Coordinates of C-alpha atoms in Angstrom, one line a residue:
M1 CA 123.6 -50.1 87.4
R2 CA 122.0 -51.8 83.5
M3 CA 121.3 -55.5 83.3
V4 CA 123.2 -55.2 80.0
D5 CA 126.7 -54.0 81.7
L6 CA 126.6 -57.0 84.3
I7 CA 125.7 -59.5 81.3
T8 CA 129.0 -58.2 79.4
K9 CA 130.8 -58.1 82.7
K10 CA 130.2 -61.9 83.1
R11 CA 130.6 -62.5 79.8
D12 CA 133.9 -61.3 79.5
G13 CA 134.6 -63.5 83.2
Q14 CA 135.0 -61.4 85.7
T15 CA 133.4 -61.6 89.2
L16 CA 129.9 -59.7 90.1
T17 CA 129.1 -57.9 93.3
Q18 CA 126.9 -58.5 95.9
E19 CA 125.3 -55.5 95.3
E20 CA 125.5 -56.7 91.7
I21 CA 123.7 -60.0 92.3
E22 CA 121.3 -58.3 94.9
W23 CA 120.7 -55.4 92.4
M24 CA 120.2 -57.7 89.4
I25 CA 117.4 -60.4 91.3
D26 CA 115.6 -57.6 93.2
N27 CA 115.3 -57.0 89.6
Y28 CA 114.3 -59.6 87.9
V29 CA 111.9 -60.8 90.2
S30 CA 110.1 -57.1 90.3
D31 CA 109.6 -57.5 85.8
A32 CA 112.5 -54.6 85.1
I33 CA 114.4 -57.4 83.9
P34 CA 113.1 -59.2 81.2
D35 CA 113.5 -62.9 80.1
Y36 CA 116.0 -62.6 77.5
Q37 CA 118.1 -60.9 79.8
M38 CA 118.2 -63.1 82.2
S39 CA 118.5 -65.8 80.1
A40 CA 121.9 -64.1 78.3
M41 CA 123.0 -64.1 82.0
L42 CA 122.7 -67.9 82.7
M43 CA 124.2 -68.2 79.5
A44 CA 127.5 -66.1 81.0
I45 CA 127.4 -68.1 83.9
Y46 CA 127.0 -71.1 82.1
F47 CA 129.8 -71.3 80.1
N48 CA 132.5 -68.3 83.0
G49 CA 131.5 -70.0 85.9
M50 CA 131.4 -67.8 89.1
E51 CA 133.6 -67.8 92.4
D52 CA 132.4 -69.0 95.8
T53 CA 131.4 -66.2 97.0
E54 CA 129.0 -65.6 93.5
Q55 CA 127.5 -68.6 94.0
A56 CA 126.4 -68.5 97.5
Q57 CA 125.3 -64.5 97.4
L58 CA 123.4 -65.3 94.7
A59 CA 121.1 -68.0 96.9
F60 CA 121.2 -65.8 99.5
A61 CA 119.5 -63.2 97.1
M62 CA 117.3 -65.6 95.6
L63 CA 116.6 -67.2 99.3
H64 CA 115.5 -63.1 100.2
S65 CA 113.4 -62.6 96.8
G66 CA 110.8 -63.9 99.1
D67 CA 109.8 -65.9 102.4
V68 CA 112.3 -67.6 104.6
L69 CA 110.1 -69.9 106.7
N70 CA 111.1 -70.1 110.4
L71 CA 110.0 -74.0 111.7
D72 CA 111.6 -73.2 115.1
Q73 CA 107.7 -74.0 116.7
I74 CA 108.6 -77.6 115.2
P75 CA 110.5 -79.6 118.0
G76 CA 113.5 -81.5 116.9
I77 CA 116.3 -81.7 114.1
K78 CA 114.7 -80.5 110.3
V79 CA 115.7 -82.7 107.8
D80 CA 115.7 -82.3 104.3
K81 CA 116.6 -84.5 100.9
H82 CA 118.0 -82.8 97.4
S83 CA 118.7 -85.0 95.0
T84 CA 120.3 -83.4 91.6
G85 CA 118.5 -85.2 89.3
G86 CA 118.5 -88.9 87.3
V87 CA 116.9 -90.3 85.7
G88 CA 113.8 -93.3 87.2
D89 CA 115.3 -91.9 90.5
K90 CA 112.0 -91.5 93.1
I91 CA 113.8 -92.0 95.9
S92 CA 112.8 -88.7 97.8
I93 CA 109.2 -90.6 97.7
P94 CA 109.5 -93.7 99.5
L95 CA 112.9 -91.7 101.4
A96 CA 110.2 -88.9 103.4
P97 CA 108.3 -91.4 104.1
L98 CA 110.5 -93.9 105.5
V99 CA 112.6 -91.2 107.8
A100 CA 109.2 -89.5 109.3
S101 CA 108.6 -92.5 110.8
L102 CA 111.0 -93.0 112.6
G103 CA 110.3 -89.3 114.5
V104 CA 112.6 -87.0 111.7
P105 CA 110.4 -84.2 110.3
I106 CA 110.8 -83.3 107.4
P107 CA 109.9 -80.1 105.4
M108 CA 110.5 -80.9 101.9
I109 CA 110.7 -78.5 99.4
S110 CA 110.9 -80.4 95.9
G111 CA 110.3 -79.6 92.3
R112 CA 109.5 -80.5 88.8
G113 CA 111.1 -82.4 85.8
L114 CA 114.3 -80.6 84.2
G115 CA 115.4 -81.9 80.9
H116 CA 115.6 -85.9 80.1
T117 CA 115.2 -85.6 84.5
G118 CA 111.9 -86.3 86.7
G119 CA 110.3 -84.4 88.8
T120 CA 109.0 -85.3 92.7
L121 CA 106.7 -83.4 92.4
D122 CA 105.3 -84.5 88.4
K123 CA 105.3 -88.3 89.7
L124 CA 103.3 -87.6 92.7
E125 CA 100.8 -85.3 91.1
S126 CA 100.1 -88.5 88.8
I127 CA 98.3 -89.6 92.2
P128 CA 94.6 -88.5 92.0
S129 CA 94.1 -85.3 93.9
F130 CA 97.5 -85.5 95.9
N131 CA 98.2 -81.5 96.0
V132 CA 102.0 -80.0 95.8
N133 CA 100.1 -76.8 96.0
L134 CA 99.4 -76.2 100.0
S135 CA 99.9 -72.4 101.5
E136 CA 102.9 -72.1 104.0
K137 CA 101.0 -72.2 106.8
E138 CA 99.7 -76.1 105.7
F139 CA 103.2 -76.9 105.3
V140 CA 104.3 -75.7 108.3
N141 CA 101.4 -77.5 110.3
L142 CA 101.7 -80.9 108.5
V143 CA 105.5 -81.2 109.4
Q144 CA 104.9 -80.3 113.4
E145 CA 101.0 -82.6 113.2
H146 CA 102.3 -85.2 111.3
G147 CA 106.4 -85.1 110.8
E148 CA 106.6 -84.9 107.1
A149 CA 105.1 -82.7 104.1
I150 CA 106.4 -82.3 100.2
V151 CA 105.1 -79.9 98.2
S152 CA 106.0 -76.7 95.7
A153 CA 107.9 -74.0 96.4
S154 CA 105.2 -71.5 97.5
G155 CA 105.1 -68.1 95.2
D156 CA 106.0 -66.5 98.3
M157 CA 109.3 -68.3 98.7
A158 CA 112.7 -68.0 96.3
P159 CA 110.4 -66.1 94.1
A160 CA 113.4 -65.9 91.9
D161 CA 114.4 -68.8 92.2
R162 CA 111.4 -70.2 90.7
R163 CA 111.8 -68.4 87.5
I164 CA 115.0 -68.8 86.8
Y165 CA 114.7 -72.6 87.3
A166 CA 111.8 -73.2 84.5
L167 CA 114.1 -71.1 82.4
R168 CA 116.9 -72.4 82.9
D169 CA 115.3 -76.0 81.1
V170 CA 114.7 -73.9 77.8
T171 CA 118.1 -72.4 77.4
G172 CA 120.7 -75.5 77.9
T173 CA 121.7 -73.7 80.9
V174 CA 120.5 -76.9 83.7
E175 CA 123.8 -78.1 83.8
S176 CA 125.9 -74.9 85.2
I177 CA 127.1 -75.8 88.8
P178 CA 126.7 -72.7 90.0
L179 CA 123.6 -72.3 88.7
I180 CA 122.4 -76.1 90.2
A181 CA 123.6 -75.1 94.0
S182 CA 122.3 -71.7 94.4
S183 CA 118.6 -72.8 92.8
I184 CA 118.5 -76.1 95.0
M185 CA 120.2 -74.5 98.4
S186 CA 118.1 -71.1 98.5
K187 CA 114.7 -73.1 98.3
K188 CA 116.1 -75.4 101.1
I189 CA 117.1 -73.0 103.5
A190 CA 113.9 -71.1 102.6
S191 CA 111.7 -74.3 104.4
G192 CA 113.8 -73.7 107.8
T193 CA 115.8 -76.5 107.8
N194 CA 118.3 -77.3 109.9
A195 CA 119.9 -79.9 107.9
L196 CA 120.6 -81.7 104.4
V197 CA 121.7 -84.8 102.9
F198 CA 122.6 -84.4 99.1
D199 CA 122.2 -87.2 96.2
V200 CA 124.6 -85.7 93.7
K201 CA 124.2 -87.6 90.5
V202 CA 127.2 -89.1 88.4
G203 CA 127.3 -90.8 84.8
N204 CA 125.8 -90.5 81.6
G205 CA 122.2 -90.2 83.3
A206 CA 123.0 -87.3 85.4
F207 CA 123.6 -83.4 84.6
M208 CA 127.6 -83.8 85.7
K209 CA 128.9 -86.8 83.5
T210 CA 132.1 -87.0 85.7
E211 CA 133.0 -87.6 89.2
E212 CA 135.3 -84.2 88.8
D213 CA 132.3 -81.8 88.0
A214 CA 130.2 -84.1 90.8
T215 CA 132.1 -83.5 93.1
K216 CA 132.6 -80.3 92.5
L217 CA 129.1 -79.1 92.7
A218 CA 129.1 -81.5 95.8
E219 CA 131.1 -79.1 97.3
A220 CA 129.6 -76.7 95.9
L221 CA 126.5 -77.1 97.9
V222 CA 128.5 -78.5 101.0
S223 CA 130.0 -75.3 101.3
I224 CA 127.0 -73.2 100.7
G225 CA 124.9 -75.5 103.3
K226 CA 128.2 -74.4 106.2
Q227 CA 128.1 -71.0 105.8
A228 CA 124.3 -70.7 106.0
N229 CA 124.8 -72.8 109.2
I230 CA 123.2 -75.9 107.8
D231 CA 124.6 -79.3 108.7
S232 CA 125.4 -81.1 105.3
V233 CA 126.4 -84.6 104.0
A234 CA 126.8 -84.9 99.8
L235 CA 126.4 -88.7 98.8
L236 CA 127.9 -89.0 94.9
T237 CA 126.1 -92.2 93.6
D238 CA 125.7 -93.4 90.1
M239 CA 123.5 -92.7 86.9
S240 CA 125.6 -94.2 84.6
Q241 CA 122.4 -96.5 84.2
P242 CA 118.6 -95.4 85.6
L243 CA 117.9 -95.9 88.8
G244 CA 114.9 -99.2 89.3
I245 CA 113.3 -100.6 86.7
T246 CA 110.9 -98.1 86.0
I247 CA 111.2 -94.4 84.1
G248 CA 107.7 -92.4 84.0
N249 CA 105.2 -90.3 86.7
S250 CA 102.8 -92.8 88.0
L251 CA 105.4 -96.0 86.6
E252 CA 107.9 -94.5 89.8
I253 CA 104.9 -93.6 91.9
A254 CA 103.8 -97.7 91.9
E255 CA 107.8 -98.6 92.6
S256 CA 108.3 -96.7 95.3
I257 CA 105.6 -98.0 96.8
A258 CA 106.6 -101.3 96.2
I259 CA 109.8 -100.3 98.1
L260 CA 107.8 -99.2 100.8
R261 CA 107.0 -102.7 100.9
N262 CA 110.4 -104.0 101.5
Q263 CA 109.9 -105.6 97.6
G264 CA 111.3 -103.6 94.8
P265 CA 114.3 -103.5 93.1
K266 CA 118.0 -103.7 95.2
D267 CA 119.2 -100.5 93.6
V268 CA 116.4 -98.5 95.0
R269 CA 115.9 -99.9 97.9
D270 CA 119.9 -99.8 99.5
L271 CA 119.7 -96.2 97.6
T272 CA 116.5 -95.5 100.1
I273 CA 118.2 -97.3 102.9
K274 CA 121.5 -95.3 102.9
L275 CA 119.8 -92.1 102.1
A276 CA 117.7 -92.6 105.5
A277 CA 120.7 -93.4 107.5
Q278 CA 123.0 -90.1 106.8
M279 CA 119.4 -88.6 107.8
L280 CA 118.6 -90.2 111.0
V281 CA 122.0 -89.6 111.9
L282 CA 121.4 -85.7 110.7
G283 CA 118.5 -85.3 113.1
Q284 CA 120.1 -87.5 116.4
K285 CA 118.2 -90.2 116.4
A286 CA 120.7 -93.0 115.7
P287 CA 124.3 -92.1 116.8
S288 CA 125.7 -94.0 114.2
L289 CA 124.5 -95.4 110.3
E290 CA 125.2 -98.6 111.4
V291 CA 122.6 -98.5 113.5
A292 CA 120.3 -95.8 111.8
I293 CA 120.9 -98.6 109.4
G294 CA 119.1 -101.0 111.2
L295 CA 116.3 -98.6 112.2
A296 CA 115.6 -97.8 108.7
E297 CA 115.2 -101.2 107.3
D298 CA 112.5 -102.2 110.4
A299 CA 110.8 -99.5 109.2
L300 CA 110.5 -101.2 105.8
R301 CA 109.9 -104.6 107.8
D302 CA 107.5 -103.6 109.8
G303 CA 105.0 -101.6 107.8
R304 CA 105.3 -98.2 109.3
A305 CA 107.2 -96.3 106.1
L306 CA 104.2 -98.1 104.3
K307 CA 101.4 -96.1 106.9
K308 CA 103.2 -93.1 107.1
F309 CA 103.2 -92.4 102.7
K310 CA 99.5 -93.1 103.6
Q311 CA 98.6 -90.4 105.6
L312 CA 101.1 -88.5 103.1
I313 CA 98.9 -89.1 100.6
Q314 CA 95.9 -88.5 103.3
D315 CA 96.9 -85.1 104.2
Q316 CA 98.0 -84.1 100.9
G317 CA 94.3 -84.3 99.1
G318 CA 95.5 -87.4 97.6
D319 CA 94.1 -91.0 97.3
P320 CA 95.3 -93.5 99.6
A321 CA 93.9 -95.9 98.2
V322 CA 96.5 -96.2 95.4
V323 CA 98.6 -97.7 97.8
D324 CA 97.0 -100.7 98.3
N325 CA 95.7 -100.9 95.0
P326 CA 98.4 -99.0 92.2
K327 CA 96.2 -100.0 89.5
L328 CA 94.3 -96.5 90.3
L329 CA 97.7 -94.1 89.7
P330 CA 97.2 -93.6 85.6
Q331 CA 97.6 -96.3 82.6
A332 CA 99.2 -96.2 79.8
Q333 CA 96.7 -97.8 76.5
Y334 CA 99.1 -98.8 75.3
K335 CA 102.4 -101.6 75.7
I336 CA 105.1 -102.2 73.4
A337 CA 108.0 -104.5 74.0
V338 CA 111.5 -103.9 72.5
K339 CA 113.7 -106.6 72.2
A340 CA 117.5 -106.9 72.0
P341 CA 118.8 -107.4 68.3
R342 CA 121.7 -109.4 69.8
A343 CA 123.2 -112.3 72.3
G344 CA 125.7 -111.1 75.3
Y345 CA 125.7 -108.8 77.8
V346 CA 124.2 -105.4 78.8
V347 CA 127.6 -103.5 79.0
G348 CA 126.3 -99.9 78.2
I349 CA 123.0 -98.0 79.1
D350 CA 122.8 -94.3 77.8
T351 CA 120.3 -93.2 80.2
N352 CA 119.9 -90.3 79.5
A353 CA 118.6 -90.9 76.3
L354 CA 116.2 -93.2 77.9
G355 CA 114.8 -89.9 79.8
V356 CA 115.0 -88.3 76.4
A357 CA 112.7 -90.9 75.3
V358 CA 110.0 -90.8 78.3
M359 CA 109.9 -86.7 77.4
Q360 CA 109.1 -87.9 73.8
L361 CA 106.4 -90.0 74.6
G362 CA 105.0 -86.9 77.2
G363 CA 105.8 -88.0 80.0
G364 CA 108.5 -85.0 80.6
R365 CA 108.4 -80.7 79.0
A366 CA 110.1 -79.9 76.2
K367 CA 109.0 -76.8 77.1
K368 CA 108.4 -75.3 80.6
D369 CA 104.4 -74.7 80.8
A370 CA 104.3 -78.3 78.7
A371 CA 101.4 -80.3 80.2
L372 CA 102.7 -83.5 80.8
D373 CA 101.4 -87.2 80.0
L374 CA 101.8 -89.0 83.5
A375 CA 100.9 -92.2 82.8
V376 CA 103.5 -93.0 80.1
G377 CA 107.1 -94.4 80.7
L378 CA 109.4 -97.4 80.2
V379 CA 109.6 -100.7 81.9
L380 CA 113.0 -102.3 82.2
H381 CA 114.1 -105.8 82.0
K382 CA 117.4 -105.7 81.7
K383 CA 119.7 -103.6 82.8
L384 CA 124.3 -103.1 82.7
G385 CA 125.7 -106.6 83.2
T386 CA 122.5 -108.7 82.1
P387 CA 123.1 -111.0 80.2
V388 CA 120.4 -111.5 77.2
S389 CA 119.4 -113.6 74.4
E390 CA 118.1 -112.1 70.9
G391 CA 114.9 -111.1 71.1
D392 CA 114.7 -111.0 74.9
T393 CA 112.5 -107.8 75.6
L394 CA 115.2 -104.6 76.6
A395 CA 112.7 -102.4 77.6
M396 CA 108.5 -101.8 77.9
I397 CA 107.3 -99.0 76.1
H398 CA 103.7 -97.6 78.2
A399 CA 102.2 -94.9 75.6
N400 CA 99.6 -93.4 75.0
Q401 CA 99.7 -93.1 70.8
E402 CA 100.4 -96.4 69.2
D403 CA 103.0 -95.9 66.9
V404 CA 106.4 -95.2 68.8
S405 CA 108.4 -97.1 66.3
A406 CA 111.0 -94.3 66.6
I407 CA 111.2 -93.9 70.3
A408 CA 111.6 -98.1 70.1
A409 CA 114.3 -97.7 68.1
Q410 CA 116.1 -95.2 69.9
V411 CA 115.2 -96.9 73.2
Q412 CA 117.2 -99.8 71.5
Q413 CA 120.6 -98.0 70.0
A414 CA 120.2 -97.4 73.9
Y415 CA 121.7 -100.2 74.8
T416 CA 125.2 -101.5 73.7
I417 CA 125.2 -105.1 74.1
D418 CA 128.8 -107.2 73.9
S419 CA 130.4 -110.1 74.3
N420 CA 132.1 -109.6 77.3
V421 CA 130.9 -109.2 81.1
P422 CA 130.7 -106.0 81.8
V423 CA 131.7 -104.0 85.5
V424 CA 128.7 -102.6 87.2
P425 CA 129.7 -99.4 89.1
P426 CA 129.6 -99.0 92.5
L427 CA 126.3 -97.5 94.0
I428 CA 127.6 -94.5 96.2
H429 CA 130.6 -93.4 94.7
K430 CA 131.8 -91.2 98.0
V431 CA 130.8 -89.2 100.9
I432 CA 131.5 -86.0 101.4
R433 CA 131.1 -83.7 104.9

């Protein structure tokens, strides 16, 4: 086979065979296929898509490009959660310790920022000395001993996806449904999980802008899960505005700590509890979602979830003192208010633009190997449906550069203010099993 022939075949809208997909992944991992040819293939897949069997075969080929963990020695049903990425989406951080505190083992393999969205690993690394790069043995031991770990996929786990993931971020191919689905599932199956909950974002701040596309992605994920004998459920959740009131790595850790203290923004708390309930049912720790919601609320109220987060930080080399004093997290030097130009109601937020603004501050990656400024970001004072007066603060920029006038203008333009009260979309659009 030749890679150029496979690129041409997919460019012309044809279906790749299992043999061709496996050959392509094997040769890419062994450096026989260069990045520029894989980039061309990613673009061809972006424009022409893949059949259901193709995307499953791509997931399995990437899965078998490295190690597959066996967690059978850990008792119980291992459950993981994955979000397709959104602006201000810090849910995994309070969710993992919450569910683990209720007895469900959480072997969580997470990712870094992709495009305009933030990554769980980047956020956790704003905790001083927190280590996401554990060995597979360390990862398994932590899940066995303390019921939770949140790590990066090791170099030995789905190495093909690790390389393709970085290419997608810088080649404009992030939003492809087959590439998203196969990427997610290759890592999740490799982690040894028994069940999965997917948080598929939909709206102007998500990779899936429409409910139709988000539904297709959710169905693709659940379909691959079924073929891999993994119980799965997908929730379509709203990303027509940022989740919570913070965007940026250390800022989102501070907000996550507030949630674990049974405080913080209602939307983050509600979604954390709803996802936890699904995980508790899949993990057979609750007979129904109603009972599971009650269990999750109790664990937030009585401090069990917060204690479990401290344990997670300590287990992975971080400083648990940040839980009691979030000011130990990286702090930006400058805080600049973005003011409302007129009175009215916030009727629209360009969530994508806010994510890009944080990236321009240094909180996200424009290049795959770019270093992050973990302190910078935005704190939102106004969200959809909020009344505003002229001169009110819409958002506060946290920056380590004094002149952010261009970014401030971008943030201001991301808000649409009108005299009519808007209808705010529901947090959860639908559930797909």
